[in-house]
GROMACS .gro file of N, CA and C in nm:
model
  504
    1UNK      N    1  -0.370   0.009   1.507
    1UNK     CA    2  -0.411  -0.048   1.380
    1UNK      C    3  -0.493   0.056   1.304
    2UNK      N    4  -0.462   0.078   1.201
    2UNK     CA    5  -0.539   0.179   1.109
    2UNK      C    6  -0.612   0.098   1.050
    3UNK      N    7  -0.794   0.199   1.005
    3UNK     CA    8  -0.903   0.115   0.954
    3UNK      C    9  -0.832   0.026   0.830
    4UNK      N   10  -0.740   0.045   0.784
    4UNK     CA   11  -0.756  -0.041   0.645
    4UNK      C   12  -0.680  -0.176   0.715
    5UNK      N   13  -0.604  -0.171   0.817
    5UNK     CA   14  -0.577  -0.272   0.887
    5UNK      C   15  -0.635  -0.379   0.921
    6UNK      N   16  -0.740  -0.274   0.972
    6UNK     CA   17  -0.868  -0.322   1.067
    6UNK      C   18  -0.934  -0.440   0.981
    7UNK      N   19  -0.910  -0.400   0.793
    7UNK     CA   20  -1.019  -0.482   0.768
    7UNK      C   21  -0.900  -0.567   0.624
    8UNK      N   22  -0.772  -0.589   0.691
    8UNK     CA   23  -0.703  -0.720   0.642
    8UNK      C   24  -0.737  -0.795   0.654
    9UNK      N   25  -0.731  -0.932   0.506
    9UNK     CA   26  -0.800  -1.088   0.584
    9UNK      C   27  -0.683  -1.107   0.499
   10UNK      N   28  -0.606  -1.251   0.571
   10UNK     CA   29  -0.510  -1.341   0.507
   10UNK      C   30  -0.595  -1.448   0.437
   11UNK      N   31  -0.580  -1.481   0.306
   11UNK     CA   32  -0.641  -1.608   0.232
   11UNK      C   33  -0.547  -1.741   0.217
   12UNK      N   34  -0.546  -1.850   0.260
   12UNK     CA   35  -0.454  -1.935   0.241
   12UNK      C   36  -0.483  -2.053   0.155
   13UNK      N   37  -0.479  -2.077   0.027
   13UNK     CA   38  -0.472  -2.207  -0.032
   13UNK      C   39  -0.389  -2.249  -0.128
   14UNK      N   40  -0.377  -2.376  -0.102
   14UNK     CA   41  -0.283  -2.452  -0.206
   14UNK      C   42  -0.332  -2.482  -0.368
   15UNK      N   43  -0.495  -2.429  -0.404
   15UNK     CA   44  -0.507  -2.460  -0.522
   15UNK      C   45  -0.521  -2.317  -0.595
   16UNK      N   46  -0.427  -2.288  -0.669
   16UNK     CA   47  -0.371  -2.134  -0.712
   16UNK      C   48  -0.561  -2.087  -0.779
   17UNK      N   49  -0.624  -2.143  -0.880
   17UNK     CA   50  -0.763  -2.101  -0.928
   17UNK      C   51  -0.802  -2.034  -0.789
   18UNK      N   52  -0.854  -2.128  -0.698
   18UNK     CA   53  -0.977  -2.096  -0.586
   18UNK      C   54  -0.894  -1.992  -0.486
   19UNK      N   55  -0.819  -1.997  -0.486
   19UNK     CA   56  -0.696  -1.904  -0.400
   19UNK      C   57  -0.736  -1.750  -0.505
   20UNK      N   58  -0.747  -1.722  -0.613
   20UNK     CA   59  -0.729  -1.615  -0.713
   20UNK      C   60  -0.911  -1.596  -0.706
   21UNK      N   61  -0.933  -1.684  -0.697
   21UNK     CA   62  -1.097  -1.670  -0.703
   21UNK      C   63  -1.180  -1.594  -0.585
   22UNK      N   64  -1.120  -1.625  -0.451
   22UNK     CA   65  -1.151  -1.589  -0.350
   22UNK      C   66  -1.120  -1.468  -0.312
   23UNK      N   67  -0.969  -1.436  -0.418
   23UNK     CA   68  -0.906  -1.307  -0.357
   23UNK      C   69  -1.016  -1.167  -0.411
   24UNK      N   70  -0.983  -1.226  -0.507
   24UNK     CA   71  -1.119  -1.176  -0.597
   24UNK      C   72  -1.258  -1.080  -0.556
   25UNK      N   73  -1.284  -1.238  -0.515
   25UNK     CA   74  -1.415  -1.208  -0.421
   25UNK      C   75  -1.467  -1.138  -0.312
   26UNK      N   76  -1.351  -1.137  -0.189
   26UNK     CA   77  -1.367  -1.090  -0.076
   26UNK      C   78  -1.312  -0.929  -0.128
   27UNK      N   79  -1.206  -0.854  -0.198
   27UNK     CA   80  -1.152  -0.738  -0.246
   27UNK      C   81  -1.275  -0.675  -0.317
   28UNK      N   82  -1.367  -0.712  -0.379
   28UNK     CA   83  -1.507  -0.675  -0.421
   28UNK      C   84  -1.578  -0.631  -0.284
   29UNK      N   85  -1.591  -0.672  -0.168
   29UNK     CA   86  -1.637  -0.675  -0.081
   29UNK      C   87  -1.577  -0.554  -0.009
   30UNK      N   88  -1.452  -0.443  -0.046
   30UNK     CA   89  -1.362  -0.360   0.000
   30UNK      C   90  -1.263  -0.421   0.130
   31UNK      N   91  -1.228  -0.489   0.143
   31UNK     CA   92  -1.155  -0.543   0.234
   31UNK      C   93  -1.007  -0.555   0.134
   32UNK      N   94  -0.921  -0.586   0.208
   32UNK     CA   95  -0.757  -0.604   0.197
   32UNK      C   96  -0.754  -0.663   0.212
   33UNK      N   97  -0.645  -0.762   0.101
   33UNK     CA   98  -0.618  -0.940   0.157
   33UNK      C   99  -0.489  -0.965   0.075
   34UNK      N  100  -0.438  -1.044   0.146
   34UNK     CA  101  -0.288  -1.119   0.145
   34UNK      C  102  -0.334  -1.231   0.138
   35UNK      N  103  -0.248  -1.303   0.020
   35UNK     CA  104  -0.275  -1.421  -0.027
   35UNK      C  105  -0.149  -1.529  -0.001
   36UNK      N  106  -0.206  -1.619   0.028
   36UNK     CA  107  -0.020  -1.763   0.031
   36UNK      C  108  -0.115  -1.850  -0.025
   37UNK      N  109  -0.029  -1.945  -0.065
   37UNK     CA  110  -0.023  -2.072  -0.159
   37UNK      C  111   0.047  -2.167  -0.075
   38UNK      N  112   0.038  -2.112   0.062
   38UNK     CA  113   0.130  -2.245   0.133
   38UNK      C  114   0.137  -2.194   0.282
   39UNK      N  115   0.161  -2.287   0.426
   39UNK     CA  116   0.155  -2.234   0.538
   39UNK      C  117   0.276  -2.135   0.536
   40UNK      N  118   0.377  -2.208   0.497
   40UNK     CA  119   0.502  -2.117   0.530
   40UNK      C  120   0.520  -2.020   0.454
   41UNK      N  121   0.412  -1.983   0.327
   41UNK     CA  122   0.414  -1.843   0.291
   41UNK      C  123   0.301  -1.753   0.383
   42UNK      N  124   0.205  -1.803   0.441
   42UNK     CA  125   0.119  -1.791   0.504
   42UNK      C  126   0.190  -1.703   0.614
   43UNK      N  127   0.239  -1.803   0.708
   43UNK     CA  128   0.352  -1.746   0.802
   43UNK      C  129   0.406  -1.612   0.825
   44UNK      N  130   0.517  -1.620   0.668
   44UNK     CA  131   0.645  -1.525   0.642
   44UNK      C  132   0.513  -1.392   0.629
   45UNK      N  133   0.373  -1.402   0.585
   45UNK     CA  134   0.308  -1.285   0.530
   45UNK      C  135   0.214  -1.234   0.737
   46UNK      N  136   0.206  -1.353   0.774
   46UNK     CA  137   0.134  -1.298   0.936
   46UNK      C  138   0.268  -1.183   1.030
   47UNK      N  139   0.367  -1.287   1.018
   47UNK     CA  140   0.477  -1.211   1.110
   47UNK      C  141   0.493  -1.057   1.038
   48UNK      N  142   0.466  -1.039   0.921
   48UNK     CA  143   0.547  -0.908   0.851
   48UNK      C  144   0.410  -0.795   0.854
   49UNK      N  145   0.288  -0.868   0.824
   49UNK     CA  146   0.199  -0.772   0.752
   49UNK      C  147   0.072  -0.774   0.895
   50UNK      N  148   0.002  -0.638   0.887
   50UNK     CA  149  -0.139  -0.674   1.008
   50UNK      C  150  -0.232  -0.743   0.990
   51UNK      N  151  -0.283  -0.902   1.036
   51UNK     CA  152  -0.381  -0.876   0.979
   51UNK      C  153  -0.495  -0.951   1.054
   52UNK      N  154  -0.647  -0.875   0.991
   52UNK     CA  155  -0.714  -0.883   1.129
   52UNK      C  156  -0.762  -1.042   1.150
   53UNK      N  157  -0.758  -1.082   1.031
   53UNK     CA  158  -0.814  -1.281   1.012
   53UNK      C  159  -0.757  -1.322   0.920
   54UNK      N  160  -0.806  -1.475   0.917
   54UNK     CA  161  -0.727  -1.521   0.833
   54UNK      C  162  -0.829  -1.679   0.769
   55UNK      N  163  -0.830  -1.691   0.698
   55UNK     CA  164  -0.957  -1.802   0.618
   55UNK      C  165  -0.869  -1.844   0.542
   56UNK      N  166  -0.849  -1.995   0.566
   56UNK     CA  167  -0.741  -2.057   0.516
   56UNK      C  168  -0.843  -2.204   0.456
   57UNK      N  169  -0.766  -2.345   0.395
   57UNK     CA  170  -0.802  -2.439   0.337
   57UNK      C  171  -0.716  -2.513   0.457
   58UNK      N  172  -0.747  -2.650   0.465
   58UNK     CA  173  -0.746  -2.769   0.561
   58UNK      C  174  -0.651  -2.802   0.480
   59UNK      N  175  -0.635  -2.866   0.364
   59UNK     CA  176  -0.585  -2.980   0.352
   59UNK      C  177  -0.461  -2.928   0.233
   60UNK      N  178  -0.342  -2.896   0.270
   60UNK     CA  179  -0.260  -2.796   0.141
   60UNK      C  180  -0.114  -2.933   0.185
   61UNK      N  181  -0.027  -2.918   0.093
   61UNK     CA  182   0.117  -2.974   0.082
   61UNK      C  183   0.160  -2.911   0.213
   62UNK      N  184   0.269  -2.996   0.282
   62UNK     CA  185   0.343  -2.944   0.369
   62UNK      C  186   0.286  -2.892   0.487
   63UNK      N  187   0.144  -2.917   0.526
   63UNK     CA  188   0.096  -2.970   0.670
   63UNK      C  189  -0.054  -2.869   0.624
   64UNK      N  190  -0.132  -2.883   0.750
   64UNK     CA  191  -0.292  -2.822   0.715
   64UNK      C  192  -0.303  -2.728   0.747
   65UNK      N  193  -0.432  -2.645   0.746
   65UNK     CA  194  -0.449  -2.524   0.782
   65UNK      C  195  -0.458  -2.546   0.963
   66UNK      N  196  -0.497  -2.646   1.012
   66UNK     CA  197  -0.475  -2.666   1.139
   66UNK      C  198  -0.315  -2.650   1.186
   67UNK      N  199  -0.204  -2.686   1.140
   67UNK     CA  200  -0.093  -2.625   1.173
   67UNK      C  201  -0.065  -2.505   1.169
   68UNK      N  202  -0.143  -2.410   1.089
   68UNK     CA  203  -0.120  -2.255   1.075
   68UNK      C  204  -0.187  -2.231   1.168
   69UNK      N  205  -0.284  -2.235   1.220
   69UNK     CA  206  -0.384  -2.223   1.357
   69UNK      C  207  -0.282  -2.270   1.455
   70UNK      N  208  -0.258  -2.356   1.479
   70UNK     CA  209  -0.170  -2.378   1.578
   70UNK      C  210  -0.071  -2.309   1.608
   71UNK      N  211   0.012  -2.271   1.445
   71UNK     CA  212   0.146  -2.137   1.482
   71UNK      C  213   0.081  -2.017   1.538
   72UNK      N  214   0.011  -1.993   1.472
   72UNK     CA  215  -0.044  -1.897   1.508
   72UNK      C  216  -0.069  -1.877   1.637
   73UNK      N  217  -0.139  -1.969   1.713
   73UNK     CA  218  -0.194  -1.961   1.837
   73UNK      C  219  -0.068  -1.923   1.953
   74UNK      N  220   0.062  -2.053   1.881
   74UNK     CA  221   0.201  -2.055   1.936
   74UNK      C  222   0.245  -1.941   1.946
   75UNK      N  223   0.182  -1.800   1.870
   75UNK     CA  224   0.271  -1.670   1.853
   75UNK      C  225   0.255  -1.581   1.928
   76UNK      N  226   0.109  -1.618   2.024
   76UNK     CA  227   0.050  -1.615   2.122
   76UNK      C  228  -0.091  -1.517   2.062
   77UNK      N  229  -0.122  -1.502   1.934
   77UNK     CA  230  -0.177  -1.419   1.886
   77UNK      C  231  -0.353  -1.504   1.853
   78UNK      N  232  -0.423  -1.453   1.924
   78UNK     CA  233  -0.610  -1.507   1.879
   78UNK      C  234  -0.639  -1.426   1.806
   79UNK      N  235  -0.568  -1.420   1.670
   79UNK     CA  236  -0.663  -1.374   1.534
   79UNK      C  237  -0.790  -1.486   1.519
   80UNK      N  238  -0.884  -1.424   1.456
   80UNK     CA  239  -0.964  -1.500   1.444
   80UNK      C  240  -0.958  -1.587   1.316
   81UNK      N  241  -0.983  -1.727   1.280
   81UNK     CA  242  -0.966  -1.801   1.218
   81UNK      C  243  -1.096  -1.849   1.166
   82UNK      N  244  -1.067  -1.860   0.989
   82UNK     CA  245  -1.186  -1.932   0.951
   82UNK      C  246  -1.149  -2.034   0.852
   83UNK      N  247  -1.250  -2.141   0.823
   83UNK     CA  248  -1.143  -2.260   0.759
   83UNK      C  249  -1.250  -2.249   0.654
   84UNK      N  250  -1.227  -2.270   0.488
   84UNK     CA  251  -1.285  -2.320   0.404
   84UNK      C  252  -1.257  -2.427   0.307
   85UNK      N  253  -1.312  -2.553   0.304
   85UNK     CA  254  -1.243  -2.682   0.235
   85UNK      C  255  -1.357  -2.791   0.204
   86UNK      N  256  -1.354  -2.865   0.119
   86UNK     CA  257  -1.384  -2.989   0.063
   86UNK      C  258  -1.344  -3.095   0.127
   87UNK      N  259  -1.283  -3.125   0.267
   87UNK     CA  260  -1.222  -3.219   0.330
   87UNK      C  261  -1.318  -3.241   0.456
   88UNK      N  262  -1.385  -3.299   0.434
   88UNK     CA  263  -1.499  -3.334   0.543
   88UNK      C  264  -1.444  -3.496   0.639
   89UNK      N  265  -1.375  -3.395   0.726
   89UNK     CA  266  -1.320  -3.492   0.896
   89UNK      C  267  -1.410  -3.424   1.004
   90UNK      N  268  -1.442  -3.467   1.089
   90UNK     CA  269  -1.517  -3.426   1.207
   90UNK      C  270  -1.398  -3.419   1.276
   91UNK      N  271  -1.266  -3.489   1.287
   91UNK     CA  272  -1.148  -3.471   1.355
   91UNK      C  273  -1.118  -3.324   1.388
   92UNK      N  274  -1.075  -3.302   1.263
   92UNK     CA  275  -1.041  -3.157   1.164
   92UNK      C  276  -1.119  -3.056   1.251
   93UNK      N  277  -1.204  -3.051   1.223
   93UNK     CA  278  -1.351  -3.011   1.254
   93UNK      C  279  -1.339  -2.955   1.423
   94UNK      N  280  -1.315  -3.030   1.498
   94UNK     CA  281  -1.333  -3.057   1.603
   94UNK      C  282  -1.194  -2.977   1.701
   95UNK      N  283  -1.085  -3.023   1.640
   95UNK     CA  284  -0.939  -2.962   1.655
   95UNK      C  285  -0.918  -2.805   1.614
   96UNK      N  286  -1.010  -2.776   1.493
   96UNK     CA  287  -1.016  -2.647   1.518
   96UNK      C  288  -1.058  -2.589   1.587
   97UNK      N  289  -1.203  -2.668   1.641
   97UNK     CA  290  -1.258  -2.531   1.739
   97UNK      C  291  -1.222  -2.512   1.867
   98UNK      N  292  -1.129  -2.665   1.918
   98UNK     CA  293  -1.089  -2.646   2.010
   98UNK      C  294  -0.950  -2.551   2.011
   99UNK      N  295  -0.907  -2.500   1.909
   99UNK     CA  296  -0.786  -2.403   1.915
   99UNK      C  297  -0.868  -2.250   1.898
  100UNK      N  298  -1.009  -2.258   1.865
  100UNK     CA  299  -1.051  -2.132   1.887
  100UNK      C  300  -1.058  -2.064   1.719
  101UNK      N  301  -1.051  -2.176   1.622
  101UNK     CA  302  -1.151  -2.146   1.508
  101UNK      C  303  -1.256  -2.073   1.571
  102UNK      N  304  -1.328  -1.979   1.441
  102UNK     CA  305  -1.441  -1.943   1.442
  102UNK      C  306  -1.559  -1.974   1.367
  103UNK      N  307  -1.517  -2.033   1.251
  103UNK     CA  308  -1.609  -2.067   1.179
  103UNK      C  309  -1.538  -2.198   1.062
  104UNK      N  310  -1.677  -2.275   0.992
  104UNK     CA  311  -1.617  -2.393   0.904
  104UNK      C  312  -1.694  -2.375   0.784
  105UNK      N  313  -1.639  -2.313   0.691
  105UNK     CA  314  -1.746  -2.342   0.598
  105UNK      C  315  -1.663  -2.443   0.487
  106UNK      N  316  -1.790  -2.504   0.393
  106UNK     CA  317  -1.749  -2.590   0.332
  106UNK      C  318  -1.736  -2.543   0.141
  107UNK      N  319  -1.643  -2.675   0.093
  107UNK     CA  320  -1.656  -2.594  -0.063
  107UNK      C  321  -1.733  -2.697  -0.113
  108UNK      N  322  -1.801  -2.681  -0.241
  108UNK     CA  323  -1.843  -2.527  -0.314
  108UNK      C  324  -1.913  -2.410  -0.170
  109UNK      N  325  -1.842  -2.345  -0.135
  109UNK     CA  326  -1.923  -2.290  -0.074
  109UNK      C  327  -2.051  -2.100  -0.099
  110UNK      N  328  -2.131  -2.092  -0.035
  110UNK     CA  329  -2.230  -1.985  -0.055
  110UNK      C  330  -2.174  -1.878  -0.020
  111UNK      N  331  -2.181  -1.778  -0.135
  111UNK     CA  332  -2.090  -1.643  -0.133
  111UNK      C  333  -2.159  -1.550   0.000
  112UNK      N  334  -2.285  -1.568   0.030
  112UNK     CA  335  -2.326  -1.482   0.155
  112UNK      C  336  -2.275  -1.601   0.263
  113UNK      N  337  -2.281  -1.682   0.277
  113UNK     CA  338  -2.241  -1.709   0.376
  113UNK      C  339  -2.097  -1.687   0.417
  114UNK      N  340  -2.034  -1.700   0.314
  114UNK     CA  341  -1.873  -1.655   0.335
  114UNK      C  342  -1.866  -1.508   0.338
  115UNK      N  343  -1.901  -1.421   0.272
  115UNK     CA  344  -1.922  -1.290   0.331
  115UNK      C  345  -1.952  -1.266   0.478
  116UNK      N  346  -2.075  -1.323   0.471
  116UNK     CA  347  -2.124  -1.282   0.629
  116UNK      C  348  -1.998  -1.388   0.735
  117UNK      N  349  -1.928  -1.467   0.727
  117UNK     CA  350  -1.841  -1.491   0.819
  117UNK      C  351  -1.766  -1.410   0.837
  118UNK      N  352  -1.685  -1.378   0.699
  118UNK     CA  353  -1.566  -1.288   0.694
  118UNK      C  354  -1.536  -1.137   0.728
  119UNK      N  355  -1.710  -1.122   0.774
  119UNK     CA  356  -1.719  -1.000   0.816
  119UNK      C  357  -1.745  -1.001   1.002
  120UNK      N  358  -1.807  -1.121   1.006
  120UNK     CA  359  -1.812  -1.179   1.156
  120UNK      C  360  -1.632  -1.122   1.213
  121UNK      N  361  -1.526  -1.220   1.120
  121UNK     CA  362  -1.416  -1.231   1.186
  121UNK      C  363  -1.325  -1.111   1.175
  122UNK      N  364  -1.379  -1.035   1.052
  122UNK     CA  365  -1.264  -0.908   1.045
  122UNK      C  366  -1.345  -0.843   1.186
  123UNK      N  367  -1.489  -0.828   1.225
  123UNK     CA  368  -1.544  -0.742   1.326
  123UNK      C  369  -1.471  -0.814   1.460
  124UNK      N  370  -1.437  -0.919   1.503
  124UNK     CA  371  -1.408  -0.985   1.607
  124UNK      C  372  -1.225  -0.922   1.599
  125UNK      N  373  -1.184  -0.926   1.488
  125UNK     CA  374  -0.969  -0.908   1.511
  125UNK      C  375  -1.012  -0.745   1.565
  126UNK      N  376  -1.083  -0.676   1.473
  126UNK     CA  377  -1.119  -0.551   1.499
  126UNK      C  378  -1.150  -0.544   1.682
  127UNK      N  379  -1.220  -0.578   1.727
  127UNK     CA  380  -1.240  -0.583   1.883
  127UNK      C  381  -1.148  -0.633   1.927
  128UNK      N  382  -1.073  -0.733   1.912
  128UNK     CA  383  -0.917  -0.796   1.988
  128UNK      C  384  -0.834  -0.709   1.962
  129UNK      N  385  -0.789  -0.621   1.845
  129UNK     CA  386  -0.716  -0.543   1.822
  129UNK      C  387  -0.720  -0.441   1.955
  130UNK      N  388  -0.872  -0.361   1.944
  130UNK     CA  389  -0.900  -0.265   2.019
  130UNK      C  390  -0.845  -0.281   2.215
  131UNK      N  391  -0.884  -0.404   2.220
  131UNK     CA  392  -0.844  -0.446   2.358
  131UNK      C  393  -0.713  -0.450   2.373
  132UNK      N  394  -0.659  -0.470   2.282
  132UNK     CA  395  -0.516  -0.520   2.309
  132UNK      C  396  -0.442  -0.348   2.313
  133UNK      N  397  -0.481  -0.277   2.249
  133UNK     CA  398  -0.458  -0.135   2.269
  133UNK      C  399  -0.502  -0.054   2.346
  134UNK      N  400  -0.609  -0.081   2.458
  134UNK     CA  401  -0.645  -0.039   2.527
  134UNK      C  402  -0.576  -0.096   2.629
  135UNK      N  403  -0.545  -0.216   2.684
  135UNK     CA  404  -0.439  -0.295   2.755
  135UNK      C  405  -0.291  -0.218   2.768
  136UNK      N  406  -0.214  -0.226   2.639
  136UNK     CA  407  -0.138  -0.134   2.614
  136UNK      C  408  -0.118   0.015   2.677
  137UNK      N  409  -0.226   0.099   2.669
  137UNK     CA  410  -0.193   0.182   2.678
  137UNK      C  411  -0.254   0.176   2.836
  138UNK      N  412  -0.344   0.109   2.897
  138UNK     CA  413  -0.360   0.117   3.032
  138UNK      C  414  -0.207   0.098   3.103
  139UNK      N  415  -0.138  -0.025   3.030
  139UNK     CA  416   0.003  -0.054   3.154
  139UNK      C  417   0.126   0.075   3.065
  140UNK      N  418   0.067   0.165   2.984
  140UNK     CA  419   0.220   0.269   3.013
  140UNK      C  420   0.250   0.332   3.077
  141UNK      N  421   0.129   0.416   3.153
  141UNK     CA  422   0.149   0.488   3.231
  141UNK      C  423   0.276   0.421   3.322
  142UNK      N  424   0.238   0.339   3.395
  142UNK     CA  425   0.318   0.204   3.499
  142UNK      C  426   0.425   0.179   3.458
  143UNK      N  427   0.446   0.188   3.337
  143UNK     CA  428   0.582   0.132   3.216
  143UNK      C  429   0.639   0.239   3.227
  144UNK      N  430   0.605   0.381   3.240
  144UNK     CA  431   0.683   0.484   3.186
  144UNK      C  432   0.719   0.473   3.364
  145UNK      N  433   0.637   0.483   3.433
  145UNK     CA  434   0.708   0.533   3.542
  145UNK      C  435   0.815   0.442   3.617
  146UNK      N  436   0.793   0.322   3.575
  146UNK     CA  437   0.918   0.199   3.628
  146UNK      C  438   1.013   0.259   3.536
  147UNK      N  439   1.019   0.289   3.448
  147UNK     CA  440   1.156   0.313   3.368
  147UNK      C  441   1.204   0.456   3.401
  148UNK      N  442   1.105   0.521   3.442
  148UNK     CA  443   1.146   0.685   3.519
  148UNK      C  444   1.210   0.657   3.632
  149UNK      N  445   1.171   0.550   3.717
  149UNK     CA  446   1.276   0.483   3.865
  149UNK      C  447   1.394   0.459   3.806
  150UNK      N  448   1.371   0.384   3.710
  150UNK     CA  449   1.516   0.334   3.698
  150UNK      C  450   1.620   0.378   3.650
  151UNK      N  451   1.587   0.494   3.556
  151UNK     CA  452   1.677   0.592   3.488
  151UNK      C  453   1.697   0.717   3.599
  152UNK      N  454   1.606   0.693   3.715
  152UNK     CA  455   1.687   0.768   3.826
  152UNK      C  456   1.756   0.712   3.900
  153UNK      N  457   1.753   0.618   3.926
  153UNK     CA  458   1.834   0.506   3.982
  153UNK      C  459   1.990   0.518   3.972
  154UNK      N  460   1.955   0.437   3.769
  154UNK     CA  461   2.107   0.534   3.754
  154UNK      C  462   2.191   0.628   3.733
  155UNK      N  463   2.099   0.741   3.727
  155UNK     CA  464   2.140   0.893   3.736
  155UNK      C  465   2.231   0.893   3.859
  156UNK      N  466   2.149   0.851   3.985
  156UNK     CA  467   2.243   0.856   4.124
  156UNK      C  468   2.374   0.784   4.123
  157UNK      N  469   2.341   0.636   4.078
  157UNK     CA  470   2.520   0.582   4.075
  157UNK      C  471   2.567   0.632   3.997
  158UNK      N  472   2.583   0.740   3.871
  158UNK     CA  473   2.651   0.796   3.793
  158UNK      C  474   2.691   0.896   3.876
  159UNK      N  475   2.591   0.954   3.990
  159UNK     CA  476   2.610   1.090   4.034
  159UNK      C  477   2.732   1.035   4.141
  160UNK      N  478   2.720   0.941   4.191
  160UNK     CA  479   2.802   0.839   4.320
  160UNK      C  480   2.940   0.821   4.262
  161UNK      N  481   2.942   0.772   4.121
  161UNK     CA  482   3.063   0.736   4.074
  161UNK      C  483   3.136   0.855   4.045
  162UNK      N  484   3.103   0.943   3.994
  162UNK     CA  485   3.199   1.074   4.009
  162UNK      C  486   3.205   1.137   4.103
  163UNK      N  487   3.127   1.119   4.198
  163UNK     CA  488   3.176   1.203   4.355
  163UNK      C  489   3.331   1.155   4.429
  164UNK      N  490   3.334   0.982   4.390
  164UNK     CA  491   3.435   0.911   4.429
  164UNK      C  492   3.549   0.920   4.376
  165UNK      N  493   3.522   0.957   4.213
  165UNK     CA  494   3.666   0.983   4.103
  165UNK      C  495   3.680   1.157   4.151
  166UNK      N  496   3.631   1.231   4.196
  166UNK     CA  497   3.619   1.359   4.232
  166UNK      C  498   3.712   1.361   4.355
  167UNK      N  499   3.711   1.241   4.484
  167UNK     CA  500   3.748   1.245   4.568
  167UNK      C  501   3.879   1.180   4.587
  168UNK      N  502   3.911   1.102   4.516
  168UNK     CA  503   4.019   1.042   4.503
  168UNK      C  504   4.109   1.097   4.432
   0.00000   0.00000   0.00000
């Protein structure tokens, strides 16, 4: 992941103003952000683009920000997640953190406080990132050399199969 990677946030809401408002806001802050107006643009923009979090709205057309948490989670990927909304459920609330939300803030909400989250969660993808590349590159060594067996492997039955067309 390259630093400008490092400090992607996905924005997700269904009300186009506060969606433009936010993008706004956090890009003042020097960060990179990808914007949807919907989960399944949300989605099509996680699978394609890096990114290190994602601060979405609860309550949008065509299912909540808790279903994007959930795909997400399904993708097997713990980006870190932050929810911002006017929809006050303790349900909600509760279902996120058990999927491993990180934070809830509410609207109208306080520009330092949403700063200081959004910097919480780009620093947290930033450390998952790092692990996950350090992981990576711990099992290649192991990777390269299982695939060095096996491409000798079949070097020999190649070497076997023409000894036999040789002999016949």
């Amino acid at each position: 992941m390259t630093m400008s990677q490092m400090r992607t946030l996905l924005i997700v809401d269904d009300e186009v103003d506060m969606l433009e408002l936010l993008v706004e806001e956090v890009q003042s802050w020097g960060i990179k952000v990808h914007s949807a107006a919907s989960i399944k643009e949300a989605m099509e923009i996680f699978r394609t683009e890096p990114i290190a979090a994602i601060l979405s709205d609860i309550s949008m057309p065509g299912g909540t920000g808790i279903d994007l948490l959930e795909c997400v989670r399904g993708m097997g990927r713990d980006t870190p997640f932050l929810f911002l909304t006017a929809y006050d459920k303790k349900e909600f609330l509760l279902q996120a953190m058990k999927l491993g939300a990180i934070d809830f803030l509410e609207k109208p909400y306080n520009n330092q406080q949403l700063q200081d989250a959004v910097f919480k969660a780009l620093e947290i993808g930033v450390r998952l990132a790092a692990v996950e590349n350090s992981i990576y590159l711990m099992a290649a060594p192991e990777s390269i050399a299982k695939q060095q067996k096996y491409i000798n492997l079949l070097r020999i039955q190649h070497a076997k199969r023409d000894r036999k067309k040789n002999v016949s």
